[in-house]
PDB file of N, CA and C in Angstrom:
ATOM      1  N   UNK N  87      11.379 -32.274 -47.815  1.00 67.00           N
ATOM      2  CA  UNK N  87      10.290 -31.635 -47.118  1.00 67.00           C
ATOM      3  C   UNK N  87      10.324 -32.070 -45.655  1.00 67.00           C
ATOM      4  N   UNK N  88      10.567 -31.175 -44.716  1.00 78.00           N
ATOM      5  CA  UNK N  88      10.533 -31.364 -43.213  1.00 78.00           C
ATOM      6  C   UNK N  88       8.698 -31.157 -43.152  1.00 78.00           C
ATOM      7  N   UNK N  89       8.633 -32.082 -41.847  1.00 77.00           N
ATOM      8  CA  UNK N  89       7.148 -32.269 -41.032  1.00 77.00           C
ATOM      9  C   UNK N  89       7.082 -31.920 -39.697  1.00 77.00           C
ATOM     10  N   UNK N  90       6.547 -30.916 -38.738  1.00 74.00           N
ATOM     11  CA  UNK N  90       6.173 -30.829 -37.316  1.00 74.00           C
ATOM     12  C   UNK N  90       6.111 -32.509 -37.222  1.00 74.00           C
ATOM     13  N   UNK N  91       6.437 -32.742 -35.624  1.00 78.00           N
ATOM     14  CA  UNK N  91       6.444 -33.715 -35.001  1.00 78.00           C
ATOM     15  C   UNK N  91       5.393 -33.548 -34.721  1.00 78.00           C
ATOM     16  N   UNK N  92       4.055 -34.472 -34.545  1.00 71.00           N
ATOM     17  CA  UNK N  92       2.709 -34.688 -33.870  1.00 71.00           C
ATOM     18  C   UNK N  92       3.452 -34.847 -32.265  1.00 71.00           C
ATOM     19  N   UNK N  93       4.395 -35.250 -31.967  1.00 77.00           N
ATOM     20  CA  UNK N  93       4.529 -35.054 -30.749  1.00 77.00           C
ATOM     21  C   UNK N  93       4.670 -33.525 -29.558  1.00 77.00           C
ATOM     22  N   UNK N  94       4.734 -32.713 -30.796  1.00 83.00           N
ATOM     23  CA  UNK N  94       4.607 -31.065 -29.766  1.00 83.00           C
ATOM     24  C   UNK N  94       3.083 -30.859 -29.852  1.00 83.00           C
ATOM     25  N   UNK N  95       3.067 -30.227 -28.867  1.00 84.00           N
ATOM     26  CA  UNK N  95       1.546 -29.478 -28.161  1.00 84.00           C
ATOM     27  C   UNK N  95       1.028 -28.744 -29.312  1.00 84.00           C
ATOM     28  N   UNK N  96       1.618 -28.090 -29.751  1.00 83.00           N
ATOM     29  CA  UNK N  96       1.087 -27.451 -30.937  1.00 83.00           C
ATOM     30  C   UNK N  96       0.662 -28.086 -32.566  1.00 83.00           C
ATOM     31  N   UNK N  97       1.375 -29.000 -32.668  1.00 81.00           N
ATOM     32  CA  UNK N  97       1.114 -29.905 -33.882  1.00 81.00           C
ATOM     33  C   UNK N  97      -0.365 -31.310 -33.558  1.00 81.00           C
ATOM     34  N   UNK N  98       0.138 -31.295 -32.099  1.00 82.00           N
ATOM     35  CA  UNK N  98      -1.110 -32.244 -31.429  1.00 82.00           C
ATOM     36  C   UNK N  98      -2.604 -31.290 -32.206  1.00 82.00           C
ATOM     37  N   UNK N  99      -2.430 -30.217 -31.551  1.00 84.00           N
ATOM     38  CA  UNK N  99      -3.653 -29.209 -31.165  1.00 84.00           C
ATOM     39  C   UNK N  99      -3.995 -29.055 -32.802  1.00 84.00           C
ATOM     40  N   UNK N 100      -2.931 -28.776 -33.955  1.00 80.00           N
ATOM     41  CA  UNK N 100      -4.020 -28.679 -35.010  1.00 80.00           C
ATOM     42  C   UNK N 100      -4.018 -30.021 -35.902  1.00 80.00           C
ATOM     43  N   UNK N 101      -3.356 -31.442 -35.248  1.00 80.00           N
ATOM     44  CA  UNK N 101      -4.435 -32.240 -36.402  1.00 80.00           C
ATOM     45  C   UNK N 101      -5.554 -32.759 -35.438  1.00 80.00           C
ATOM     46  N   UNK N 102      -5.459 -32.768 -34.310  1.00 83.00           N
ATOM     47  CA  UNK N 102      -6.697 -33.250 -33.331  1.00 83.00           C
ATOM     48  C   UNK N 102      -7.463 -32.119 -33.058  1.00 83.00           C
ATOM     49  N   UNK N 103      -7.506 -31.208 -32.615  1.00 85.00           N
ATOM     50  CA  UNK N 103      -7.830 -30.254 -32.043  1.00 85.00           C
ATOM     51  C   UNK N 103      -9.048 -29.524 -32.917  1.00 85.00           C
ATOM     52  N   UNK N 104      -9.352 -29.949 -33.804  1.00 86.00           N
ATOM     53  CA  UNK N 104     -10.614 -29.036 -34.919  1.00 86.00           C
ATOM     54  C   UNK N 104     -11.746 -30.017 -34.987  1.00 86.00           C
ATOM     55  N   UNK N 105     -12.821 -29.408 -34.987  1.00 89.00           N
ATOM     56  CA  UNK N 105     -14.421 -30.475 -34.626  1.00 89.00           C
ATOM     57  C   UNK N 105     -13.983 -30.992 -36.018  1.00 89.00           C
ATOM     58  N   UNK N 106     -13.313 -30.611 -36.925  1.00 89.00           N
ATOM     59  CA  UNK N 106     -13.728 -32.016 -38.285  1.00 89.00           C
ATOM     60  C   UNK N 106     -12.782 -33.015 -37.962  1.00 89.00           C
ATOM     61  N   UNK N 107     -11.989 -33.066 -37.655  1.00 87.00           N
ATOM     62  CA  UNK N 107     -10.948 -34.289 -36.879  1.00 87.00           C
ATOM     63  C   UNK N 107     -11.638 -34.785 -35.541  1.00 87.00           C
ATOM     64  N   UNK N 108     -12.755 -34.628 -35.312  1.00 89.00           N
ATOM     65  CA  UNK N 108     -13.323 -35.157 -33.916  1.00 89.00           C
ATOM     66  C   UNK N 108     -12.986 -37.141 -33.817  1.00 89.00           C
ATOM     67  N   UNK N 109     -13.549 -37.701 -35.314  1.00 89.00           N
ATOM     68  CA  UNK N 109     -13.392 -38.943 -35.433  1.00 89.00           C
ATOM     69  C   UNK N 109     -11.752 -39.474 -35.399  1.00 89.00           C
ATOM     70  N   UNK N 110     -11.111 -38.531 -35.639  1.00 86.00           N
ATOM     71  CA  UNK N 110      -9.727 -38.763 -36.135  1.00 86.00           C
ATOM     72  C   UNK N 110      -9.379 -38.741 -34.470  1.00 86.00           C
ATOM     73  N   UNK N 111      -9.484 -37.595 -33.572  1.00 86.00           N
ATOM     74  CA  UNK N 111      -8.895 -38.297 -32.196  1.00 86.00           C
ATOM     75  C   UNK N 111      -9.752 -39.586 -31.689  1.00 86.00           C
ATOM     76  N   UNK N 112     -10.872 -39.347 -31.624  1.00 87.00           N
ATOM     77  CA  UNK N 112     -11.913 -41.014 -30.941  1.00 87.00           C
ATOM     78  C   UNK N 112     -10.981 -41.617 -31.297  1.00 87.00           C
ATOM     79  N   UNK N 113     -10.591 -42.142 -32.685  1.00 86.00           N
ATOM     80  CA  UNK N 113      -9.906 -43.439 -33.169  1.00 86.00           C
ATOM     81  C   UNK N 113      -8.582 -43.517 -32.777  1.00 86.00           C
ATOM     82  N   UNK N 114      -7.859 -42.353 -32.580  1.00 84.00           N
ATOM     83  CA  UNK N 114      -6.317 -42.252 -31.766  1.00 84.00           C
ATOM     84  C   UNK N 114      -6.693 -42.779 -30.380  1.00 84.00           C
ATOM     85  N   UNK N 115      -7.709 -42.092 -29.934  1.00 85.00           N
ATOM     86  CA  UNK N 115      -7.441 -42.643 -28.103  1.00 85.00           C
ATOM     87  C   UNK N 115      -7.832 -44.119 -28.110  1.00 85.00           C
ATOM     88  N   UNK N 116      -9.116 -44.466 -28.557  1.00 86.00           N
ATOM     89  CA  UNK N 116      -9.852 -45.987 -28.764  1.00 86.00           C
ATOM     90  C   UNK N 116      -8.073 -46.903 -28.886  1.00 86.00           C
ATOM     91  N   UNK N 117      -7.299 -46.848 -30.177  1.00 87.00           N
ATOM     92  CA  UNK N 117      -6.213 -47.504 -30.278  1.00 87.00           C
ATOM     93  C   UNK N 117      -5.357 -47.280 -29.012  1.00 87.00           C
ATOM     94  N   UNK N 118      -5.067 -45.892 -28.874  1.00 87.00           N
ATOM     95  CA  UNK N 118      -4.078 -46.143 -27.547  1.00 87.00           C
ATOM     96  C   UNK N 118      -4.740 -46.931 -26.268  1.00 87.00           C
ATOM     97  N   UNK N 119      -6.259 -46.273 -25.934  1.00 88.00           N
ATOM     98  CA  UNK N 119      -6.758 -46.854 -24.650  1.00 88.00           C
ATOM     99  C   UNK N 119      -6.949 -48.262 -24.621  1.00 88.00           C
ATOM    100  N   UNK N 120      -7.625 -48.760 -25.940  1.00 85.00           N
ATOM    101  CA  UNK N 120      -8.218 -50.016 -25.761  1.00 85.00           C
ATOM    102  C   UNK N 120      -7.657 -51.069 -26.753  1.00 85.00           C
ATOM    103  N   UNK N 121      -6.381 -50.844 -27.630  1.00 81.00           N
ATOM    104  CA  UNK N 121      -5.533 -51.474 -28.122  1.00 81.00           C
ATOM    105  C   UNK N 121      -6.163 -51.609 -29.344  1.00 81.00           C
ATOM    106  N   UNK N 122      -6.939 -50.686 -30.045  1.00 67.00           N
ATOM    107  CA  UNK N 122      -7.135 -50.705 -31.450  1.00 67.00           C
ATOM    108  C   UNK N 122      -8.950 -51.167 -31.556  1.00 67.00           C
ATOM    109  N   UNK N 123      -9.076 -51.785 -30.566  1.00 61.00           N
ATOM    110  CA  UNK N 123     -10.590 -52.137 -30.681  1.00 61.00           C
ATOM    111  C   UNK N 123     -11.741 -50.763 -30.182  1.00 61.00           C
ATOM    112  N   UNK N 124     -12.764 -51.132 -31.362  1.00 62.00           N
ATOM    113  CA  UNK N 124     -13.752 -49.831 -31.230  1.00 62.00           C
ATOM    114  C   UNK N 124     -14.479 -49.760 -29.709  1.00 62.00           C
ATOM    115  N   UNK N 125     -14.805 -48.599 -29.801  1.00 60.00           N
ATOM    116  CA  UNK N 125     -15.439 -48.566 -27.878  1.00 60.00           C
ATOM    117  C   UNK N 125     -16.775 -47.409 -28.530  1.00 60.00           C
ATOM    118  N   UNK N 126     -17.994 -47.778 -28.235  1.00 60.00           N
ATOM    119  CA  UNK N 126     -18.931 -46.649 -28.080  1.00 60.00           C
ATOM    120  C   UNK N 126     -19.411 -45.983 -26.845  1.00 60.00           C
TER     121      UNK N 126
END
């Protein structure tokens, strides 16, 4: 079974990109921006 790379624009856009994944990007950027620690 092959998988889209989350790294194209288009694979970004539909697992982040939908209001029910809203928590799912916060917690991607929080880790990239602030090295895994929560930020409100």
């Amino acid at each position: 079974m092959r998988f889209i790379s989350p790294k194209t624009d288009y694979a970004f856009k539909k697992i982040f990109g939908s209001q029910q994944s809203q928590d799912i990007l916060i917690s991607f950027l929080n880790a990239i921006i602030y090295g895994g620690g929560k930020q409100n």
